[in-house]
Short mmCIF file of C-alpha atoms in Angstrom, two decimals:
data_model
loop_
_atom_site.label_atom_id
_atom_site.label_comp_id
_atom_site.label_asym_id
_atom_site.label_seq_id
_atom_site.Cartn_x
_atom_site.Cartn_y
_atom_site.Cartn_z
CA MET A 848 -5.93 -38.14 -29.92
CA PRO A 849 -5.39 -39.70 -26.79
CA SER A 850 -5.83 -37.99 -23.57
CA VAL A 851 -3.05 -36.11 -22.25
CA GLN A 852 -1.10 -38.27 -19.81
CA PRO A 853 1.51 -37.08 -17.09
CA ALA A 854 4.17 -37.47 -20.26
CA LEU A 855 2.44 -35.99 -23.10
CA ASP A 856 4.04 -37.92 -25.93
CA HIS A 857 2.02 -37.66 -29.24
CA PRO A 858 3.01 -39.49 -32.30
CA ALA A 859 3.49 -36.18 -33.73
CA ALA A 860 5.84 -35.26 -31.22
CA ARG A 861 8.03 -38.53 -31.50
CA ALA A 862 7.93 -38.17 -35.48
CA ALA A 863 11.31 -36.45 -35.06
CA THR A 864 12.27 -36.68 -38.72
CA ALA A 865 9.42 -35.92 -40.16
CA PRO A 866 8.71 -32.24 -42.04
CA ALA A 867 6.41 -30.07 -39.82
CA ALA A 868 3.64 -28.25 -41.34
CA GLN A 869 3.36 -24.56 -40.52
CA THR A 870 1.65 -23.96 -37.76
CA VAL A 871 2.56 -20.43 -36.65
CA PRO A 872 -0.69 -18.44 -37.04
CA ALA A 873 0.54 -15.06 -37.16
CA ALA A 874 0.46 -12.20 -39.09
CA GLN A 875 3.94 -12.78 -40.51
CA THR A 876 6.48 -15.32 -40.98
CA VAL A 877 9.22 -15.87 -38.33
CA PRO A 878 13.23 -15.94 -38.42
CA ALA A 879 14.69 -19.11 -39.35
CA ALA A 880 14.88 -21.94 -36.94
CA ARG A 881 17.74 -22.82 -35.23
CA THR A 882 19.83 -26.05 -36.20
CA GLY A 883 20.12 -29.16 -33.86
CA LEU A 884 17.03 -29.91 -31.53
CA ALA A 885 14.94 -27.94 -34.14
CA ALA A 886 15.90 -29.76 -36.74
CA ARG A 887 16.00 -33.06 -34.70
CA THR A 888 12.26 -32.58 -34.08
CA GLY A 889 10.93 -31.37 -37.13
CA LEU A 890 10.27 -27.80 -36.04
CA ALA A 891 12.70 -26.16 -38.27
CA ALA A 892 9.89 -25.70 -41.16
CA ARG A 893 7.76 -23.50 -38.96
CA ALA A 894 10.22 -20.65 -39.24
CA THR A 895 10.13 -20.05 -43.05
CA THR A 896 6.70 -21.69 -44.10
CA PRO A 897 3.94 -18.71 -44.84
CA VAL A 898 1.25 -18.28 -42.63
CA ARG A 899 -1.69 -20.57 -43.50
CA ALA A 900 -5.19 -19.30 -44.24
CA VAL A 901 -7.88 -19.27 -41.68
CA PRO A 902 -9.60 -22.30 -41.97
CA ALA A 903 -13.24 -22.15 -43.35
CA LYS A 904 -14.89 -23.49 -40.12
CA PHE A 905 -13.68 -20.41 -38.66
CA ARG A 906 -14.46 -17.99 -40.97
CA ASP A 907 -17.65 -15.49 -40.96
CA ARG A 908 -18.08 -15.92 -37.10
CA GLN A 909 -19.13 -12.46 -35.94
CA VAL A 910 -22.76 -12.85 -35.90
CA LEU A 911 -23.96 -10.56 -32.81
CA PRO A 912 -27.22 -10.74 -31.02
CA PRO A 913 -29.71 -8.23 -32.25
CA TRP A 914 -29.49 -6.14 -28.81
CA ALA A 915 -25.83 -5.83 -29.17
CA GLY A 916 -26.55 -2.65 -31.63
CA PRO A 917 -24.46 -1.45 -34.38
CA ALA A 918 -21.51 -0.40 -32.49
CA ALA A 919 -20.55 -3.93 -31.42
CA ALA A 920 -20.97 -4.90 -34.97
CA SER A 921 -17.95 -3.22 -35.78
CA ALA A 922 -15.98 -3.72 -32.64
CA GLY A 923 -13.00 -5.91 -31.63
CA HIS A 924 -11.34 -5.74 -35.24
CA ASP A 925 -8.70 -3.61 -33.75
CA ALA A 926 -7.31 -2.64 -30.30
CA LEU A 927 -9.39 -0.23 -28.74
CA LEU A 928 -6.40 1.45 -26.89
CA PRO A 929 -2.62 1.14 -27.26
CA VAL A 930 -1.02 -1.14 -24.59
CA VAL A 931 2.63 -1.71 -23.65
CA GLY A 932 3.95 -5.07 -25.36
CA ALA A 933 1.37 -5.12 -28.38
CA ASP A 934 4.42 -5.72 -30.78
CA LEU A 935 6.31 -7.90 -28.31
CA ASP A 936 7.76 -10.95 -30.07
CA VAL A 937 8.24 -14.24 -28.05
CA PRO A 938 10.35 -17.62 -28.65
CA LEU A 939 9.01 -20.85 -29.62
CA VAL A 940 10.49 -24.15 -28.84
CA GLY A 941 12.84 -25.38 -31.45
CA GLY A 942 13.46 -22.15 -32.67
CA GLY A 943 11.95 -19.07 -34.24
CA ARG A 944 9.80 -16.03 -32.69
CA VAL A 945 6.08 -14.86 -33.19
CA ARG A 946 4.19 -11.95 -32.06
CA HIS A 947 2.85 -12.57 -28.42
CA VAL A 948 -0.72 -13.30 -28.02
CA ASN A 949 -1.75 -12.09 -24.75
CA LEU A 950 -5.06 -13.38 -23.90
CA ASP A 951 -4.40 -13.29 -20.02
CA TYR A 952 -6.11 -10.01 -19.03
CA ALA A 953 -8.00 -11.25 -16.46
CA ALA A 954 -5.02 -12.13 -14.48
CA SER A 955 -3.01 -9.06 -15.29
CA ALA A 956 -3.71 -6.83 -18.10
CA PRO A 957 -0.77 -4.86 -19.96
CA SER A 958 -0.15 -1.26 -19.27
CA LEU A 959 -1.77 1.39 -21.32
CA VAL A 960 0.87 3.19 -23.53
CA ALA A 961 -0.73 6.39 -21.73
CA VAL A 962 0.14 4.69 -18.31
CA ALA A 963 3.86 4.24 -19.16
CA ASP A 964 3.94 7.45 -20.52
CA GLN A 965 2.43 9.48 -17.42
CA VAL A 966 5.01 7.47 -15.13
CA ALA A 967 7.75 8.23 -17.21
CA ARG A 968 7.05 11.96 -16.77
CA LEU A 969 6.61 11.55 -13.26
CA LEU A 970 9.78 9.82 -12.19
CA PRO A 971 12.39 12.84 -12.73
CA TYR A 972 10.41 14.66 -10.01
CA SER A 973 10.61 11.56 -7.42
CA ALA A 974 10.61 12.71 -4.28
CA SER A 975 8.66 12.24 -0.75
CA VAL A 976 4.95 12.29 -0.56
CA HIS A 977 3.63 14.90 1.90
CA ARG A 978 6.94 15.05 3.60
CA GLY A 979 9.20 17.78 1.80
CA ALA A 980 9.60 21.38 1.00
CA GLY A 981 11.21 20.90 -2.27
CA PHE A 982 9.83 21.23 -5.61
CA GLY A 983 9.86 17.70 -6.54
CA SER A 984 7.84 16.85 -3.18
CA GLN A 985 5.33 19.48 -3.93
CA VAL A 986 4.83 17.87 -7.50
CA CYS A 987 4.63 14.32 -6.19
CA THR A 988 2.37 15.29 -3.25
CA ALA A 989 -0.18 17.03 -5.73
CA VAL A 990 0.29 14.11 -8.14
CA TYR A 991 -0.40 11.53 -5.31
CA GLU A 992 -3.69 13.76 -4.18
CA THR A 993 -5.11 14.06 -7.87
CA ALA A 994 -4.77 10.50 -8.29
CA ARG A 995 -7.16 9.78 -5.47
CA ASP A 996 -9.65 12.41 -6.92
CA GLU A 997 -9.55 10.59 -10.55
CA VAL A 998 -9.95 7.39 -9.02
CA GLY A 999 -13.31 8.67 -7.05
CA ARG A 1000 -14.32 10.17 -10.09
CA PHE A 1001 -14.00 6.95 -12.34
CA LEU A 1002 -16.26 5.47 -9.81
CA SER A 1003 -18.61 8.35 -9.28
CA VAL A 1004 -18.18 8.32 -5.86
CA ARG A 1005 -20.37 9.97 -3.10
CA THR A 1006 -19.20 13.53 -1.66
CA ASP A 1007 -18.38 11.98 1.52
CA ASP A 1008 -16.57 8.71 0.34
CA THR A 1009 -12.74 8.33 0.59
CA VAL A 1010 -10.36 6.45 -1.53
CA VAL A 1011 -7.79 4.55 0.42
CA PHE A 1012 -4.73 3.27 -1.67
CA THR A 1013 -3.73 -0.36 -1.27
CA ARG A 1014 -1.57 -2.74 -2.91
CA ASN A 1015 -4.14 -4.78 -4.71
CA THR A 1016 -7.91 -5.90 -4.55
CA THR A 1017 -6.76 -8.69 -1.84
CA ASP A 1018 -5.05 -6.07 0.41
CA ALA A 1019 -7.96 -3.77 0.16
CA VAL A 1020 -10.78 -6.79 1.20
CA ASN A 1021 -8.42 -7.44 4.18
CA LEU A 1022 -8.46 -3.81 4.74
CA LEU A 1023 -11.97 -3.76 5.07
CA ALA A 1024 -12.52 -7.20 7.12
CA HIS A 1025 -10.09 -5.59 9.68
CA CYS A 1026 -12.41 -2.35 9.79
CA VAL A 1027 -15.54 -4.40 9.94
CA ALA A 1028 -13.94 -6.52 13.14
CA HIS A 1029 -13.33 -3.61 14.99
CA ALA A 1030 -16.09 -1.03 13.80
CA VAL A 1031 -18.83 -3.57 14.12
CA GLY A 1032 -17.34 -6.22 16.33
CA ARG A 1033 -15.92 -9.78 15.48
CA ALA A 1034 -19.23 -11.18 15.84
CA ALA A 1035 -20.38 -9.11 12.68
CA ARG A 1036 -21.98 -11.17 10.18
CA VAL A 1037 -20.83 -11.03 6.50
CA VAL A 1038 -22.70 -12.91 3.81
CA VAL A 1039 -20.86 -13.98 0.70
CA LEU A 1040 -21.44 -16.31 -2.23
CA ASP A 1041 -19.61 -19.33 -3.07
CA LEU A 1042 -18.87 -18.23 -6.56
CA GLU A 1043 -16.27 -15.89 -5.14
CA HIS A 1044 -12.59 -15.38 -5.86
CA HIS A 1045 -10.60 -16.49 -2.83
CA ALA A 1046 -9.73 -12.91 -1.80
CA ASN A 1047 -13.53 -12.11 -1.54
CA LEU A 1048 -13.89 -15.52 0.91
CA LEU A 1049 -10.98 -15.78 3.13
CA PRO A 1050 -10.49 -12.22 4.56
CA TRP A 1051 -13.69 -12.55 6.22
CA SER A 1052 -12.73 -15.17 8.48
CA ALA A 1053 -11.80 -12.17 10.59
CA VAL A 1054 -15.43 -11.74 11.43
CA ARG A 1055 -18.36 -14.46 11.05
CA ARG A 1056 -18.55 -15.29 7.58
CA GLU A 1057 -21.54 -17.28 5.99
CA VAL A 1058 -21.20 -18.58 2.60
CA VAL A 1059 -24.74 -18.97 0.76
CA GLU A 1060 -24.60 -21.50 -2.50
CA SER A 1061 -25.59 -20.03 -5.29
CA ARG A 1062 -28.48 -21.33 -7.38
CA THR A 1063 -29.32 -22.76 -10.80
CA THR A 1064 -30.49 -19.05 -11.95
CA PRO A 1065 -29.65 -15.55 -10.91
CA GLU A 1066 -33.23 -14.85 -9.61
CA GLU A 1067 -33.00 -17.96 -7.32
CA THR A 1068 -29.55 -16.68 -6.01
CA LEU A 1069 -31.06 -13.47 -5.25
CA ASP A 1070 -33.92 -14.94 -3.17
CA ALA A 1071 -31.45 -17.11 -1.56
CA LEU A 1072 -29.29 -14.07 -0.38
CA ALA A 1073 -32.36 -12.10 0.23
CA THR A 1074 -33.61 -15.09 2.68
CA ALA A 1075 -30.10 -15.50 4.08
CA LEU A 1076 -29.66 -11.65 4.86
CA ARG A 1077 -33.22 -11.74 6.59
CA ALA A 1078 -32.56 -14.59 8.92
CA GLU A 1079 -30.48 -12.35 11.45
CA PRO A 1080 -28.51 -8.99 11.49
CA THR A 1081 -25.85 -8.83 8.95
CA ALA A 1082 -23.11 -6.45 8.57
CA LEU A 1083 -22.10 -6.73 5.06
CA LEU A 1084 -22.96 -8.62 1.88
CA ALA A 1085 -19.68 -8.99 -0.05
CA VAL A 1086 -20.01 -9.91 -3.74
CA THR A 1087 -18.14 -10.11 -7.04
CA GLY A 1088 -19.11 -7.45 -9.70
CA ALA A 1089 -18.27 -10.14 -12.48
CA SER A 1090 -16.83 -13.51 -12.05
CA ASN A 1091 -13.05 -14.18 -12.72
CA VAL A 1092 -14.20 -17.57 -13.90
CA THR A 1093 -17.06 -17.10 -16.18
CA GLY A 1094 -17.24 -13.61 -16.78
CA GLU A 1095 -20.84 -13.50 -15.75
CA ARG A 1096 -21.97 -10.13 -14.03
CA LEU A 1097 -24.21 -9.70 -10.67
CA PRO A 1098 -27.16 -7.25 -10.80
CA LEU A 1099 -25.59 -4.90 -8.49
CA ALA A 1100 -28.47 -2.31 -7.91
CA ARG A 1101 -30.67 -5.43 -7.03
CA LEU A 1102 -27.89 -6.82 -4.64
CA ALA A 1103 -27.79 -3.11 -3.02
CA ALA A 1104 -31.25 -3.05 -2.64
CA VAL A 1105 -31.35 -6.18 -0.95
CA ALA A 1106 -28.76 -5.77 1.49
CA HIS A 1107 -29.93 -2.45 2.50
CA ASP A 1108 -33.55 -3.76 3.12
CA ALA A 1109 -32.18 -6.07 5.66
CA GLY A 1110 -30.10 -3.30 7.11
CA ALA A 1111 -26.58 -4.79 5.54
CA ARG A 1112 -24.14 -2.79 3.35
CA LEU A 1113 -22.82 -3.84 -0.14
CA PHE A 1114 -19.00 -4.47 -0.70
CA VAL A 1115 -18.18 -5.42 -4.32
CA ASP A 1116 -15.04 -7.12 -5.64
CA ALA A 1117 -14.75 -4.95 -8.71
CA ALA A 1118 -11.26 -6.56 -10.11
CA GLN A 1119 -12.58 -8.07 -12.94
CA LEU A 1120 -15.68 -5.77 -13.73
CA ALA A 1121 -13.73 -2.38 -13.53
CA PRO A 1122 -11.93 -3.07 -16.78
CA HIS A 1123 -14.80 -3.60 -18.82
CA ALA A 1124 -17.75 -1.63 -17.46
CA ARG A 1125 -18.10 2.02 -15.98
CA ILE A 1126 -19.35 1.64 -12.39
CA ASP A 1127 -21.58 4.37 -11.06
CA LEU A 1128 -21.07 3.48 -7.19
CA ALA A 1129 -23.19 5.96 -5.85
CA GLY A 1130 -26.08 5.42 -8.19
CA LEU A 1131 -25.88 1.72 -7.97
CA GLY A 1132 -25.98 1.97 -4.20
CA ILE A 1133 -22.61 0.25 -3.79
CA ASP A 1134 -21.35 0.80 -0.18
CA TYR A 1135 -17.52 -0.27 -0.51
CA LEU A 1136 -15.74 -1.31 -3.41
CA ALA A 1137 -11.81 -2.82 -4.35
CA LEU A 1138 -10.26 -2.83 -7.57
CA SER A 1139 -6.82 -3.65 -8.64
CA GLY A 1140 -4.47 -1.51 -10.96
CA HIS A 1141 -2.74 -4.42 -12.53
CA LYS A 1142 -6.00 -5.69 -14.04
CA LEU A 1143 -6.76 -1.99 -14.87
CA TYR A 1144 -4.17 -1.44 -17.57
CA ALA A 1145 -1.78 -0.37 -14.96
CA PRO A 1146 1.41 -2.14 -13.46
CA PHE A 1147 1.58 -3.85 -10.31
CA GLY A 1148 1.52 -2.65 -6.91
CA ALA A 1149 -1.46 -0.28 -6.43
CA GLY A 1150 -5.25 -0.90 -5.84
CA ALA A 1151 -7.94 0.88 -4.05
CA LEU A 1152 -10.69 0.54 -1.36
CA VAL A 1153 -13.63 3.01 -2.07
CA GLY A 1154 -16.60 3.90 0.14
CA ARG A 1155 -18.13 5.23 3.15
CA ARG A 1156 -15.85 6.81 5.33
CA ASP A 1157 -17.26 5.82 8.89
CA TRP A 1158 -16.24 2.21 9.25
CA LEU A 1159 -12.53 3.19 8.08
CA ASP A 1160 -12.34 5.93 10.82
CA ALA A 1161 -13.77 3.45 13.52
CA ALA A 1162 -10.81 1.09 13.07
CA PRO A 1163 -7.34 1.49 13.99
CA PRO A 1164 -4.86 1.54 11.22
CA TYR A 1165 -4.50 -1.58 9.17
CA LEU A 1166 -0.53 -0.80 8.94
CA ALA A 1167 0.90 1.28 12.06
CA GLY A 1168 3.73 3.81 10.83
CA GLY A 1169 4.61 7.34 9.82
CA GLY A 1170 1.86 9.06 8.03
CA ALA A 1171 -0.88 7.55 9.75
CA VAL A 1172 -1.03 9.63 12.82
CA ARG A 1173 -1.50 12.91 13.99
CA GLU A 1174 0.36 13.01 17.24
CA VAL A 1175 2.80 10.47 19.19
CA THR A 1176 3.80 10.36 22.85
CA PRO A 1177 5.89 7.72 24.41
CA ALA A 1178 2.58 6.61 26.03
CA SER A 1179 -0.24 7.39 23.59
CA VAL A 1180 -0.86 8.09 19.66
CA THR A 1181 -3.76 10.16 18.16
CA TRP A 1182 -4.53 8.45 14.69
CA ALA A 1183 -5.24 10.20 11.42
CA ASP A 1184 -8.64 10.00 9.77
CA ALA A 1185 -9.04 7.81 6.83
CA PRO A 1186 -7.36 7.71 4.07
CA ALA A 1187 -4.42 8.61 5.77
CA ARG A 1188 -5.20 6.33 8.89
CA HIS A 1189 -4.82 3.29 6.35
CA GLU A 1190 -1.98 4.51 4.18
CA ALA A 1191 0.99 4.48 6.80
CA GLY A 1192 4.75 4.42 5.00
CA THR A 1193 5.96 5.76 1.65
CA PRO A 1194 3.19 5.67 -0.73
CA ASN A 1195 3.66 3.67 -4.06
CA LEU A 1196 3.49 6.65 -6.35
CA PRO A 1197 4.37 5.49 -9.70
CA GLY A 1198 1.73 2.45 -9.04
CA VAL A 1199 -1.02 5.11 -7.86
CA THR A 1200 -0.29 7.57 -10.80
CA ALA A 1201 -0.49 4.61 -13.23
CA LEU A 1202 -3.91 3.66 -11.71
CA ALA A 1203 -5.28 6.98 -11.97
CA THR A 1204 -3.90 7.37 -15.36
CA ALA A 1205 -5.56 4.32 -16.49
CA CYS A 1206 -8.85 5.39 -14.87
CA ARG A 1207 -8.69 8.56 -16.55
CA THR A 1208 -8.04 7.14 -19.88
CA LEU A 1209 -10.67 4.47 -20.07
CA ALA A 1210 -13.09 7.26 -18.95
CA GLN A 1211 -12.22 9.51 -21.83
CA LEU A 1212 -13.63 6.18 -24.25
CA PRO A 1213 -17.34 6.95 -25.58
CA ALA A 1214 -19.64 5.25 -23.47
CA GLU A 1215 -20.70 2.45 -25.59
CA ALA A 1216 -17.28 1.80 -26.95
CA LEU A 1217 -15.56 -0.60 -24.15
CA ALA A 1218 -19.03 -2.70 -23.79
CA ALA A 1219 -19.02 -2.85 -27.68
CA HIS A 1220 -15.36 -4.35 -28.12
CA ASP A 1221 -15.86 -6.47 -24.96
CA LEU A 1222 -19.00 -7.81 -26.63
CA ALA A 1223 -17.44 -8.59 -29.90
CA LEU A 1224 -14.48 -10.17 -28.84
CA ARG A 1225 -16.14 -12.21 -26.35
CA HIS A 1226 -18.84 -13.49 -28.77
CA HIS A 1227 -16.08 -13.88 -31.49
CA LEU A 1228 -14.21 -16.29 -29.07
CA VAL A 1229 -16.95 -18.22 -27.85
CA ASP A 1230 -18.17 -18.78 -31.33
CA GLY A 1231 -14.88 -20.11 -32.46
CA LEU A 1232 -14.44 -22.42 -29.42
CA GLY A 1233 -17.96 -23.97 -30.26
CA ALA A 1234 -16.67 -25.20 -33.35
CA LEU A 1235 -14.14 -27.36 -31.85
CA PRO A 1236 -14.82 -31.03 -30.46
CA GLY A 1237 -14.90 -31.51 -27.13
CA VAL A 1238 -15.05 -27.92 -25.83
CA ARG A 1239 -17.25 -26.97 -22.99
CA VAL A 1240 -17.55 -23.24 -21.90
CA LEU A 1241 -18.09 -22.90 -18.05
CA ALA A 1242 -21.14 -20.84 -16.78
CA CYS A 1243 -22.81 -20.24 -13.44
CA TRP A 1244 -26.34 -19.75 -15.37
CA PRO A 1245 -28.20 -20.05 -18.31
CA ALA A 1246 -27.07 -17.38 -20.99
CA ALA A 1247 -28.19 -13.80 -20.70
CA GLY A 1248 -31.67 -12.67 -21.80
CA THR A 1249 -32.20 -11.37 -25.18
CA ASP A 1250 -32.31 -7.79 -24.17
CA GLY A 1251 -28.77 -7.70 -23.31
CA THR A 1252 -29.10 -8.23 -19.54
CA ARG A 1253 -26.36 -9.79 -17.37
CA VAL A 1254 -23.79 -9.68 -20.62
CA PRO A 1255 -20.54 -11.23 -19.36
CA VAL A 1256 -17.34 -9.38 -19.60
CA GLY A 1257 -14.73 -10.34 -21.49
CA VAL A 1258 -13.71 -13.78 -19.67
CA VAL A 1259 -14.26 -17.10 -21.16
CA THR A 1260 -13.32 -20.22 -18.92
CA PHE A 1261 -13.47 -23.73 -20.86
CA THR A 1262 -12.38 -27.49 -20.73
CA LEU A 1263 -11.13 -29.82 -23.58
CA SER A 1264 -12.54 -33.27 -22.97
CA GLY A 1265 -9.57 -35.60 -22.00
CA HIS A 1266 -6.86 -32.99 -22.10
CA HIS A 1267 -5.30 -31.50 -18.89
CA PRO A 1268 -5.73 -27.68 -18.90
CA ASP A 1269 -2.10 -27.04 -17.47
CA ALA A 1270 -0.49 -28.97 -20.38
CA VAL A 1271 -2.70 -27.23 -23.02
CA ALA A 1272 -1.76 -24.15 -21.90
CA VAL A 1273 2.03 -24.79 -21.78
CA TYR A 1274 1.66 -26.19 -25.34
CA LEU A 1275 0.10 -22.74 -26.72
CA ALA A 1276 2.81 -20.72 -25.14
CA ALA A 1277 5.49 -22.80 -26.19
CA GLU A 1278 4.56 -23.55 -29.83
CA HIS A 1279 2.37 -20.73 -30.53
CA GLY A 1280 3.48 -17.78 -28.33
CA ILE A 1281 -0.28 -17.83 -26.86
CA SER A 1282 -0.63 -16.69 -23.01
CA LEU A 1283 -3.77 -17.71 -21.30
CA ARG A 1284 -4.36 -19.12 -17.80
CA ALA A 1285 -4.89 -22.77 -16.47
CA GLY A 1286 -5.75 -23.99 -13.29
CA ARG A 1287 -8.55 -22.95 -10.84
CA PHE A 1288 -8.17 -19.29 -10.86
CA CYS A 1289 -8.15 -19.08 -7.01
CA ALA A 1290 -11.86 -19.92 -6.99
CA HIS A 1291 -11.86 -23.51 -5.91
CA PRO A 1292 -15.38 -23.68 -4.76
CA LEU A 1293 -16.68 -22.57 -8.07
CA LEU A 1294 -14.46 -24.71 -9.99
CA ARG A 1295 -15.97 -28.04 -8.16
CA ARG A 1296 -19.67 -26.49 -8.62
CA LEU A 1297 -18.88 -26.07 -12.08
CA GLY A 1298 -17.68 -29.72 -12.75
CA ALA A 1299 -14.12 -28.75 -13.24
CA PRO A 1300 -12.30 -29.29 -9.86
CA ALA A 1301 -8.90 -30.24 -11.74
CA GLY A 1302 -8.85 -27.27 -13.41
CA ALA A 1303 -9.86 -25.63 -16.77
CA LEU A 1304 -8.28 -22.82 -19.33
CA ARG A 1305 -9.46 -19.26 -19.11
CA ALA A 1306 -8.84 -16.77 -22.25
CA SER A 1307 -9.74 -13.27 -21.41
CA VAL A 1308 -9.66 -10.07 -23.40
CA GLY A 1309 -9.34 -6.37 -23.28
CA VAL A 1310 -8.79 -2.81 -24.91
CA GLY A 1311 -5.48 -4.19 -26.51
CA SER A 1312 -6.88 -7.33 -27.99
CA THR A 1313 -8.02 -7.95 -31.60
CA THR A 1314 -10.11 -10.65 -33.31
CA ALA A 1315 -6.71 -11.84 -34.75
CA ASP A 1316 -5.61 -12.79 -31.58
CA VAL A 1317 -8.67 -14.51 -31.12
CA ASP A 1318 -8.52 -16.48 -34.38
CA ARG A 1319 -4.71 -17.44 -33.22
CA LEU A 1320 -5.85 -19.41 -30.35
CA VAL A 1321 -8.93 -21.11 -31.68
CA GLU A 1322 -6.58 -22.19 -34.72
CA ALA A 1323 -3.86 -23.49 -32.18
CA LEU A 1324 -6.40 -25.08 -30.29
CA ASP A 1325 -7.96 -26.68 -33.55
CA GLU A 1326 -4.31 -27.93 -34.51
CA TYR A 1327 -3.80 -29.34 -30.94
CA LEU A 1328 -7.11 -31.32 -31.37
CA THR A 1329 -6.36 -32.45 -34.98
CA GLY A 1330 -2.93 -33.15 -35.05
CA GLY A 1331 -1.44 -33.03 -31.19
CA PRO A 1332 1.66 -30.98 -30.16
CA ARG A 1333 4.83 -31.36 -31.85
CA TRP A 1334 6.61 -31.16 -28.69
CA ARG A 1335 6.94 -33.40 -25.93
CA TYR A 1336 5.68 -32.15 -22.43
CA THR A 1337 6.11 -33.54 -19.03
CA CYS A 1338 4.60 -32.86 -15.57
CA GLY A 1339 7.33 -32.50 -12.76
CA PRO A 1340 7.26 -30.69 -9.33
CA GLY A 1341 7.25 -27.22 -10.99
CA GLY A 1342 4.22 -28.18 -13.04
CA TRP A 1343 3.69 -29.02 -17.05
CA ALA A 1344 6.77 -27.87 -19.17
CA PRO A 1345 8.41 -28.75 -22.50
CA ALA A 1346 10.78 -31.44 -22.63
CA PRO A 1347 13.29 -30.07 -23.24
CA ASP A 1348 12.59 -26.37 -22.98
CA ASP A 1349 15.08 -24.46 -25.15
CA ARG A 1350 13.80 -21.01 -24.89
CA ALA A 1351 16.10 -18.47 -23.20
CA LEU A 1352 15.04 -15.85 -20.87
CA PRO A 1353 15.90 -12.49 -21.58
CA GLU A 1354 19.46 -11.75 -20.37
CA TRP A 1355 18.42 -8.89 -18.21
CA ALA A 1356 15.08 -10.91 -16.56
CA ALA A 1357 16.78 -13.62 -14.49
CA SER A 1358 19.86 -15.76 -14.20
CA THR A 1359 17.87 -18.86 -13.81
CA PRO A 1360 17.41 -20.82 -17.17
CA ALA A 1361 14.06 -20.96 -18.39
CA ALA A 1362 13.74 -24.62 -17.91
CA ARG A 1363 14.00 -24.22 -14.16
CA VAL A 1364 11.26 -21.54 -14.07
CA PRO A 1365 8.05 -23.10 -13.33
CA VAL A 1366 5.45 -22.69 -15.87
CA THR A 1367 2.41 -23.80 -14.28
CA SER A 1368 1.40 -24.26 -11.10
CA PRO A 1369 1.60 -27.80 -9.44
CA CYS A 1370 -1.40 -27.22 -7.15
CA GLY A 1371 -3.66 -25.41 -9.92
CA THR A 1372 -4.11 -22.38 -8.28
#
């Protein structure tokens, strides 16, 4: 198959009158395709042809490393926890519908059913938090403060730590940068690695940021950080817990020791780590940590900054307003202590409730279940991709050791030689109902370092994922590489899109036709 060009027009897509082979790799057939465009493009056959069997080259791929243990061997086949939208069906170009396969957990995970249920219980009591004598207000205030305690327990915080609710991880990092600038000073030195998400790179411009280039092995990277920290006084070492690009984890306990030995504190961006692993903040020696609800099986709009109180109390409010004060006069103000100091205004109670419920639900899983499920699915995915020609899985460092150290989380990023990642992602969604991410994942320096400056494809799994989902992706990619897409795709100002796109958005979703909604980002973020 030729390389994808700005107007992807494979011979298979031009064969408008040729009967199409069945390509919907789902656990069911889909309704009959529409007439007209579908018939003209040869896609009508896909709606009634039975599902094809899994090709032999993709069977029996569940071979796990010996250190994985018996729990991992049986994990991954079924969802670990029920999620909202698990039975959602989505339209395909040319007609028909298919069960949606969500392999984009690293961007925003679906909400747990338990989360949706708890939010539904809360909504009838909607009232002001911290500001009412009515029964609804009492309920909402109790729920809000209980949520703070539950997030703290989930992360095993120290007794004197505090939990500040934010909008998301980006908001939390900016809050901490604001506090460092005021508590330590704008000349405070903050050391970061070049493999970070932009949310853990850009906010530190409020102080004196130094970016350390990661080395070819974790040990060399650790040595480089230690050298940088010893070079001059440093306030903070800011690192990711798990890469949002490769899924690789950093040795947090060792990083905490290196930072503390140099007189610095450790901040961890746990947006990708928290959904996949239990974090013992106190035991690991982490001083500050940020996470997002929308990656942790809760809806959008809530996150948290968790950690030591002193810097938070030493800075003025990140957002000034009601709730952040003790006393106000025309000439002065006395601010409240954290967390209230940095939570001005009416809080996002449904979002905070959802975040806390997700934390509580994940904490109730057996200790090894989450890791085993994650490991099984990731291994299945990497093995399946390895059977395809031209696929390169990206990694910062050599594979994890045989003792299970540095086991990555369920995030796998890869390239297809000669094919534009955005075009492939749009094909997967349009012709197979599969969602994953294409682009540079808000980590441009890391993508350049990994040899993919134009972007890549990222598949990510979670508690609602199954091996059947992974198989759907691998089979769809195999079809793309061997036969090409059946539809034509073009790249315009809004990014790559089917040409034409006859899928309709739900009536309640938007008045804008689907064809006018950008499918991929033109800048590949």
